[in-house]
mmCIF file of C-alpha atoms in Angstrom:
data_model
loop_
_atom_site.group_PDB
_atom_site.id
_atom_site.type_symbol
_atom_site.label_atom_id
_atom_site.label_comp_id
_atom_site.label_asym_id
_atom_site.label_seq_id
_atom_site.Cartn_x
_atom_site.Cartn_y
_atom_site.Cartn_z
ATOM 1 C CA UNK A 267 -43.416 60.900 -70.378
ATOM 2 C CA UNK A 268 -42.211 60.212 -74.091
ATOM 3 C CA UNK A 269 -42.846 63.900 -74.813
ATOM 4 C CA UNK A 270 -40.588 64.603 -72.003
ATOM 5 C CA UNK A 271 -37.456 63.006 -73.160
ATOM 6 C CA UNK A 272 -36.071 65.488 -75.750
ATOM 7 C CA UNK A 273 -36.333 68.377 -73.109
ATOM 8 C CA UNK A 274 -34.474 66.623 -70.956
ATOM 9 C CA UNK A 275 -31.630 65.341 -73.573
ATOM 10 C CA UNK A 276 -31.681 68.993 -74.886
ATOM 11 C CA UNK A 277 -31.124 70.392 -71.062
ATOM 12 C CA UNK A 278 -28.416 67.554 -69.788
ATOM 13 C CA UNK A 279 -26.579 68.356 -73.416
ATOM 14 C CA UNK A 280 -26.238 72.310 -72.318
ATOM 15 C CA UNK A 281 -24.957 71.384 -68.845
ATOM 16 C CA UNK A 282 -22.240 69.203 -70.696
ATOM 17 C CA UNK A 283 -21.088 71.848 -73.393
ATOM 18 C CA UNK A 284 -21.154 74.552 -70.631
ATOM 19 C CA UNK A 285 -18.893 72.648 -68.336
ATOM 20 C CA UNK A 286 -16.384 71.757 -71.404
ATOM 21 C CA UNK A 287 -15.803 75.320 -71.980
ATOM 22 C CA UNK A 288 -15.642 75.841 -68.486
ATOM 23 C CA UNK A 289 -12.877 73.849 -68.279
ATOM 24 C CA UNK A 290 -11.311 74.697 -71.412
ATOM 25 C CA UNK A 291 -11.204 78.316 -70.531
ATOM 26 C CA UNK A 292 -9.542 77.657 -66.913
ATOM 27 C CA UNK A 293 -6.741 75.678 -68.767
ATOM 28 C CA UNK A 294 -5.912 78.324 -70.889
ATOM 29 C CA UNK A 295 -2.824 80.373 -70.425
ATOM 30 C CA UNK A 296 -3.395 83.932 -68.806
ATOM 31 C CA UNK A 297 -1.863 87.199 -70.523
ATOM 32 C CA UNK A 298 1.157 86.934 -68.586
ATOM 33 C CA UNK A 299 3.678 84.577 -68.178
ATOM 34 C CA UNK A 300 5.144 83.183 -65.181
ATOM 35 C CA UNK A 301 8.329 84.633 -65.832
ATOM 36 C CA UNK A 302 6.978 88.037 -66.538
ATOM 37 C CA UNK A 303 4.654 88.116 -63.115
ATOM 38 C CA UNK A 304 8.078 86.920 -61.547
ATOM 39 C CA UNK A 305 10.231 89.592 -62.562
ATOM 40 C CA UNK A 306 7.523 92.440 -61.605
ATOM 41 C CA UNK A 307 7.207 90.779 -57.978
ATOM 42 C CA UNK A 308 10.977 91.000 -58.142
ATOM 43 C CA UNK A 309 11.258 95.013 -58.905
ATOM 44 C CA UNK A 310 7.921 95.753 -56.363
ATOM 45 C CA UNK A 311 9.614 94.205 -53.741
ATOM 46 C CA UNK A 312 12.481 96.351 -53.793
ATOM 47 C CA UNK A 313 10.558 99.041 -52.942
ATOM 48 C CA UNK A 314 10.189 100.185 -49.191
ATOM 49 C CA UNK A 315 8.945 103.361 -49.501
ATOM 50 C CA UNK A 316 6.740 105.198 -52.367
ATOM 51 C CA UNK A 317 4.701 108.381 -52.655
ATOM 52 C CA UNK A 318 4.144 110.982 -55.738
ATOM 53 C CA UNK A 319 7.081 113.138 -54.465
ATOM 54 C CA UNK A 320 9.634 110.161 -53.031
ATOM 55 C CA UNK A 321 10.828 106.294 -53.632
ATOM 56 C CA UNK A 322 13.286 104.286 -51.640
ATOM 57 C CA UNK A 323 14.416 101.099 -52.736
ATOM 58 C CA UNK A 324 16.183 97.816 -50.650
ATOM 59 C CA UNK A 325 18.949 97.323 -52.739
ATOM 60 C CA UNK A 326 20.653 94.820 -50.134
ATOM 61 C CA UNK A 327 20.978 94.830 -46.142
ATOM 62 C CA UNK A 328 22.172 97.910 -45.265
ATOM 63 C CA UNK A 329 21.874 99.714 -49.128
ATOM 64 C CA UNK A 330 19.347 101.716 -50.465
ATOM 65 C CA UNK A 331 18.790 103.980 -53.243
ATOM 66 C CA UNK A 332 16.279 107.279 -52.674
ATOM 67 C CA UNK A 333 14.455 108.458 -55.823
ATOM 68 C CA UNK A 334 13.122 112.425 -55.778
ATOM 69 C CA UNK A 335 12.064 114.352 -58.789
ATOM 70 C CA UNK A 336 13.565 117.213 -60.591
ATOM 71 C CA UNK A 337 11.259 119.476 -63.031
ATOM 72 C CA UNK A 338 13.921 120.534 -66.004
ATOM 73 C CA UNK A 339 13.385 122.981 -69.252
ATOM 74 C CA UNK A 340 15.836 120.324 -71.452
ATOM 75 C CA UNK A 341 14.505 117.201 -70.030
ATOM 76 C CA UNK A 342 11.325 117.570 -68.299
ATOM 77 C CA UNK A 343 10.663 115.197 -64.819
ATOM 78 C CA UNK A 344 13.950 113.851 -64.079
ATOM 79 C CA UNK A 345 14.370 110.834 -61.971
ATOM 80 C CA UNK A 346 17.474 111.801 -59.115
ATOM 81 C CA UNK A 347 19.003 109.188 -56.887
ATOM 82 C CA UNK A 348 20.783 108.896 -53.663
ATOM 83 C CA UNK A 349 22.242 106.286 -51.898
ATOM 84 C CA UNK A 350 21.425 105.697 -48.180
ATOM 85 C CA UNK A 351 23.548 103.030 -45.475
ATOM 86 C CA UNK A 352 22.567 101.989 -42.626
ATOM 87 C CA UNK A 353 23.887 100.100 -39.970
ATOM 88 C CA UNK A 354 23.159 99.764 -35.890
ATOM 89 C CA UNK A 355 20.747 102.499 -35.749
ATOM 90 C CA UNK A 356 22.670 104.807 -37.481
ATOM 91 C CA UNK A 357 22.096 106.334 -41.078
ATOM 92 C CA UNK A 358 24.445 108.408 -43.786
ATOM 93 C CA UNK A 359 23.021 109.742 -46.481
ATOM 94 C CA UNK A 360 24.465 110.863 -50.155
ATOM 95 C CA UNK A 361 22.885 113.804 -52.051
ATOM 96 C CA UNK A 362 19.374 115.064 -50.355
ATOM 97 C CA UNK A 363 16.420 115.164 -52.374
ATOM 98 C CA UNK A 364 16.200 117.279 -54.605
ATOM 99 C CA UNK A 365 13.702 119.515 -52.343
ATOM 100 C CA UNK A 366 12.411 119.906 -48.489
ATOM 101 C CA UNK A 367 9.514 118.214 -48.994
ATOM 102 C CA UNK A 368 11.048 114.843 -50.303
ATOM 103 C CA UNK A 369 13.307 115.413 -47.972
ATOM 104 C CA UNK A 370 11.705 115.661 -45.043
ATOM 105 C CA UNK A 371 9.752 112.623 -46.214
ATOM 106 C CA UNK A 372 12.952 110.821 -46.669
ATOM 107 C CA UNK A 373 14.132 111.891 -42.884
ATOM 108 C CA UNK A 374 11.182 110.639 -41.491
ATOM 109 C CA UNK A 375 11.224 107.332 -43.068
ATOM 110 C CA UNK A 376 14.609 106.674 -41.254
ATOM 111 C CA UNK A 377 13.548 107.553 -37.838
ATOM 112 C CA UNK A 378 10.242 106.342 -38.104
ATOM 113 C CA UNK A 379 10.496 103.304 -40.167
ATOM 114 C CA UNK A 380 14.349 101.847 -40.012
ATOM 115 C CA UNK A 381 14.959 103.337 -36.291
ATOM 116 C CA UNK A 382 17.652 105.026 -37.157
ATOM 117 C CA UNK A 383 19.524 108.439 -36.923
ATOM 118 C CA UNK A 384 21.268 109.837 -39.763
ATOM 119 C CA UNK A 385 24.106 111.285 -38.373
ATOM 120 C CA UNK A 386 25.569 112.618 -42.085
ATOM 121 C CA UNK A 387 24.508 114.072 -44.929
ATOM 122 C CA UNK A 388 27.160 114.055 -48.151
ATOM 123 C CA UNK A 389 26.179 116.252 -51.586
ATOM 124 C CA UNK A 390 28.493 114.697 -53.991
ATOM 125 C CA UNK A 391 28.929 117.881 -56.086
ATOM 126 C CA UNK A 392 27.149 121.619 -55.934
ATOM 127 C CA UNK A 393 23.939 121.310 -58.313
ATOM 128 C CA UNK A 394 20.191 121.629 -57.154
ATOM 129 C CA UNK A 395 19.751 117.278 -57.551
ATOM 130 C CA UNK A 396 22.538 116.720 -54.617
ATOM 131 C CA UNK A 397 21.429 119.639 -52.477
ATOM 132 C CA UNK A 398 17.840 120.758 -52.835
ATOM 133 C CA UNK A 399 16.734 119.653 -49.523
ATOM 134 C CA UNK A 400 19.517 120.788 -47.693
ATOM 135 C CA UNK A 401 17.618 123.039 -45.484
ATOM 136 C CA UNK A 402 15.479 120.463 -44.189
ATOM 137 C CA UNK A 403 18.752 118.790 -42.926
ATOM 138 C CA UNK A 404 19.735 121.867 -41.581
ATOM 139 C CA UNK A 405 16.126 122.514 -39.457
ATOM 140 C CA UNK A 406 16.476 118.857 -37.975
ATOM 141 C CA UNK A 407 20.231 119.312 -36.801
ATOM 142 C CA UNK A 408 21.792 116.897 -39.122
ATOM 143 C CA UNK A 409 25.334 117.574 -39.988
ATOM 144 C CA UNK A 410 26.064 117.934 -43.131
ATOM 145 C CA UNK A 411 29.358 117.164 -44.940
ATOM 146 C CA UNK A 412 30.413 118.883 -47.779
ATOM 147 C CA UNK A 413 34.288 119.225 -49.895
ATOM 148 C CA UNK A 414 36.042 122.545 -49.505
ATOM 149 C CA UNK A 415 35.098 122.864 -53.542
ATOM 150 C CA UNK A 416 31.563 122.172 -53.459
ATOM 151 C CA UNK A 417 31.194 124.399 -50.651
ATOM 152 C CA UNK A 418 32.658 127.172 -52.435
ATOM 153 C CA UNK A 419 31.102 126.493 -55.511
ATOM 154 C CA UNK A 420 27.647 126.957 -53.617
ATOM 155 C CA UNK A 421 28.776 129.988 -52.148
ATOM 156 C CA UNK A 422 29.718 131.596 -55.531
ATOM 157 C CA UNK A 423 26.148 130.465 -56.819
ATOM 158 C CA UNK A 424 24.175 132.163 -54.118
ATOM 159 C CA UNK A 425 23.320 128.929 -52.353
ATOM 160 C CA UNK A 426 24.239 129.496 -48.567
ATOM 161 C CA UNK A 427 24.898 126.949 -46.270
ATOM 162 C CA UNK A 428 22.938 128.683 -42.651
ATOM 163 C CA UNK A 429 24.874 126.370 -40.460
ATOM 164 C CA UNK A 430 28.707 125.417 -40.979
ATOM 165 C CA UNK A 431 29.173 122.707 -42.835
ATOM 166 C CA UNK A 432 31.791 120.010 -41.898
ATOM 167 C CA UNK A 433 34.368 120.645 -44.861
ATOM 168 C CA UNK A 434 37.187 117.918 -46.037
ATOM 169 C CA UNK A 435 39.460 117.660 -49.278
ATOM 170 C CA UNK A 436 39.778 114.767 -50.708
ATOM 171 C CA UNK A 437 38.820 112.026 -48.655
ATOM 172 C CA UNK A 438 36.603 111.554 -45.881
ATOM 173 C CA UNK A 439 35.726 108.283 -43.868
ATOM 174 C CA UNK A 440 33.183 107.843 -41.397
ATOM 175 C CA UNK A 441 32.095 105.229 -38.820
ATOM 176 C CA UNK A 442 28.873 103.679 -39.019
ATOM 177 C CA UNK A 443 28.350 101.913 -35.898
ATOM 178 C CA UNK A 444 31.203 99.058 -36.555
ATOM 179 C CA UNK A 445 31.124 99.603 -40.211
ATOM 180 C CA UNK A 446 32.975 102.545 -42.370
ATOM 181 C CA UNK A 447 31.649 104.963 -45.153
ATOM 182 C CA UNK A 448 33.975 106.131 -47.209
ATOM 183 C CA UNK A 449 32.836 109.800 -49.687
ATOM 184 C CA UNK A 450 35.825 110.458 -52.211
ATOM 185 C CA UNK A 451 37.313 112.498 -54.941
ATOM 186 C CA UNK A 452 38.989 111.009 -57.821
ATOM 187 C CA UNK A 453 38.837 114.004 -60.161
ATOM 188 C CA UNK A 454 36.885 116.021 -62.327
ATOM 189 C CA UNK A 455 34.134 114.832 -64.621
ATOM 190 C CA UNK A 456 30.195 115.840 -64.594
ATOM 191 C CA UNK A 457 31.403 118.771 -62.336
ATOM 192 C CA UNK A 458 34.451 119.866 -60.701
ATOM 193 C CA UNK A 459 33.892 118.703 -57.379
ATOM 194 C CA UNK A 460 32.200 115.709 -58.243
ATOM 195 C CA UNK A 461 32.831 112.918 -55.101
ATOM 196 C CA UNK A 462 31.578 109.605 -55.300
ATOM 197 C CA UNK A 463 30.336 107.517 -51.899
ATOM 198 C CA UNK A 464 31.420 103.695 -50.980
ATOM 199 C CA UNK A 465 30.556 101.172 -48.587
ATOM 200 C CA UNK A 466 32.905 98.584 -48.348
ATOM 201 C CA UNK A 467 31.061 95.331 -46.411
ATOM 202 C CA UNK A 468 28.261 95.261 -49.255
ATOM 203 C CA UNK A 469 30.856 96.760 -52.209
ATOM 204 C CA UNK A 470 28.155 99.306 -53.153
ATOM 205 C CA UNK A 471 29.077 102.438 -54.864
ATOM 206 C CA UNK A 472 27.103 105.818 -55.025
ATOM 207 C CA UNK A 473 28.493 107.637 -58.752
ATOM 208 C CA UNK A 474 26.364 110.505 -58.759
ATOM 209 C CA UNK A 475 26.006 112.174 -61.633
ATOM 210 C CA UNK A 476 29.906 110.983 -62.513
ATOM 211 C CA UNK A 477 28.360 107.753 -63.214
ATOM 212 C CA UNK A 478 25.787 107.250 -66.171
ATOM 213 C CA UNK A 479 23.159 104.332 -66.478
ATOM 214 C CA UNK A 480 24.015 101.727 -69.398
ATOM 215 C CA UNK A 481 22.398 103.420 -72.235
ATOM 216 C CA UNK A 482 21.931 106.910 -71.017
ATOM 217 C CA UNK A 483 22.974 110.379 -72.973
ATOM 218 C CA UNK A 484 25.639 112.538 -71.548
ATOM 219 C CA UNK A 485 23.082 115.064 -69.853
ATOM 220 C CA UNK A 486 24.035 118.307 -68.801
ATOM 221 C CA UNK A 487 27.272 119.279 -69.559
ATOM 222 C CA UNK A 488 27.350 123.261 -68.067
ATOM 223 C CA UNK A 489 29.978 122.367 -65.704
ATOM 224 C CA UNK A 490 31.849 119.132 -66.903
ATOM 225 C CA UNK A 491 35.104 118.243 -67.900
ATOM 226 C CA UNK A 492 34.613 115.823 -70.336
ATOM 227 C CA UNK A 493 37.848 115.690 -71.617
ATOM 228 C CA UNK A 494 39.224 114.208 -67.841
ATOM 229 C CA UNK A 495 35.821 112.846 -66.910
ATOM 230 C CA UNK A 496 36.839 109.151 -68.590
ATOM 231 C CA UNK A 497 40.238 109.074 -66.814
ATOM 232 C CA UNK A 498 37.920 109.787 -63.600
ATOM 233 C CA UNK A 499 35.944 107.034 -63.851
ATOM 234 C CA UNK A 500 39.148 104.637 -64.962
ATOM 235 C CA UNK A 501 40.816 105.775 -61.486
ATOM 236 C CA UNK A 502 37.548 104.622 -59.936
ATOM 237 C CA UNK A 503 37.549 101.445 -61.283
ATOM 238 C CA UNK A 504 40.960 100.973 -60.289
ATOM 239 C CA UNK A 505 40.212 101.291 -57.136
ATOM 240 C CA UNK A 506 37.278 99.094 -56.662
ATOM 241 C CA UNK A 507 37.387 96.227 -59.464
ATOM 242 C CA UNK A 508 35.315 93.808 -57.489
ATOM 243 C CA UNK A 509 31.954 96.738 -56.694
ATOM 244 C CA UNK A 510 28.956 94.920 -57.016
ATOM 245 C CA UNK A 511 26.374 97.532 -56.673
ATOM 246 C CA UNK A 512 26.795 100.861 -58.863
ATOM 247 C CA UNK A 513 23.937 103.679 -58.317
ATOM 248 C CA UNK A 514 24.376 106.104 -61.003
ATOM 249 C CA UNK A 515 23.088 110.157 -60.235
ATOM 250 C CA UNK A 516 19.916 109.484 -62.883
ATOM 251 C CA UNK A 517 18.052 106.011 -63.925
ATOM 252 C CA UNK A 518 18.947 102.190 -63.401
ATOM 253 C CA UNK A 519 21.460 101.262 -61.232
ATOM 254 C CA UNK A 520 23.940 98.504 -62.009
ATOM 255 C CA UNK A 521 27.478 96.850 -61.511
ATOM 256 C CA UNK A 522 31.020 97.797 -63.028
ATOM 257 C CA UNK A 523 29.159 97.953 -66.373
ATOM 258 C CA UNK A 524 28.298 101.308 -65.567
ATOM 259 C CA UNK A 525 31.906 102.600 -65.570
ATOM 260 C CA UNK A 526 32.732 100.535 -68.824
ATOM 261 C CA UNK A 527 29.707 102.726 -70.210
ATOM 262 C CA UNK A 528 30.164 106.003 -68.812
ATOM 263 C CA UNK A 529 34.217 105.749 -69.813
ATOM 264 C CA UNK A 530 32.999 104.808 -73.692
ATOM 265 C CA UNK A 531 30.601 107.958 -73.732
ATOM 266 C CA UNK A 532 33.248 110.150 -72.756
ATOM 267 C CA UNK A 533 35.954 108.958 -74.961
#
């Protein structure tokens, strides 16, 4: 029995240093912080929708953003943007995706998923980002809204509209069940027909590729007027001082910061 004794102290002394550790390691802090697993939850749960070819982000209750992808010589995979409303089963939709297969996917996701019917489809200016999916618009009926510029500026590129368009100047407002969509010009800037898109009851603002993200280069410039493009964004922000939601045409979206910026870049 003596001869037992320093087994068992030797055994009952491993039990206790194993548990210490134990513990030791559960109170230690993990690799990341509370505030960092916060903020991812945060940007995940903005996200409704997500495959390889299309994104669509809740940006409040009747806002959200759709994210395509454009291949580019200069700049590679380019993230594009669009802003959708909805409201009472109805849906309007700024720029398509920048190709039929996004944008069927994007089509789909409204009637399937939000119940709704887009009854409009506004390109805010003539370049492949804003209308590379028109045709899938076109095969399921949806009408499609486009200024007398941009429509002739597509026309003079080679890319036909099959069905006739519903063409407006400078302003054009449309009901959305009890609620209003407004799709404007204010002048020229990334293009010549660049319009921008506003919805009033949530103060959210779609800039297209008029509007740059904080930080963001001036892009392509093939068809800008970047000597009026600044005084194009000021008559914007004239207008709506109080927007709380700004989606710009590429990258993070914002509030009236992003006019502040894009003015500054231009100047």
């Amino acid at each position: 029995m003596i001869r037992l004794l320093p087994a068992i102290f030797l055994i009952v002394s491993f039990v206790f240093i194993s548990l210490k550790d134990s513990t030791s390691l559960q109170n230690q802090p993990t690799t990341k912080s509370s505030k960092q697993v916060t903020k991812e939850v945060s940007i995940d749960s903005l996200t409704a929708y997500q495959t390889k070819n299309l994104v669509v982000k809740k940006l409040s209750n009747h806002v959200y953003t759709h994210i395509s992808y454009l291949n580019t010589d200069d700049y590679g995979k380019v993230a594009c943007n669009g802003m959708l409303v909805i409201n009472e089963n109805k849906a309007i939709i700024f720029d398509t995706p920048t190709d039929n297969k996004s944008s069927i996917e994007l089509i789909k996701y409204v009637a399937n998923e939000l119940n709704c019917e887009i009854i409009a489809i506004i390109p805010t200016h003539f370049h492949v980002d804003c209308v590379g999916g028109i045709e899938a618009f076109e095969k399921y009926n949806i009408p499609i809204f486009l200024t007398y510029q941009t429509a002739e500026l597509l026309k003079k590129n080679g890319q036909f509209v099959s069905s006739t368009p519903n063409e407006f100047d400078d302003t054009l407002i449309l009901e959305i069940g009890s609620k209003k969509v407004y799709a404007e010009y204010f002048g020229e800037g990334h293009t010549k027909d660049t319009i921008i898109g506003y919805f009033p009851d949530e103060k959210a603002l779609f800039g297209g590729c008029l509007i740059k993200k904080v930080d963001a280069g001036k892009g392509n410039l093939e068809d800008a007027n970047t000597k009026l493009w600044p005084e194009t964004v000021r008559n914007i922000k004239l207008k709506y001082p109080k927007v709380e939601i700004v989606i710009p045409g590429h990258g993070k979206w914002g509030g009236a910061e992003l006019f502040d910026y894009t003015i500054a870049l231009f100047e």
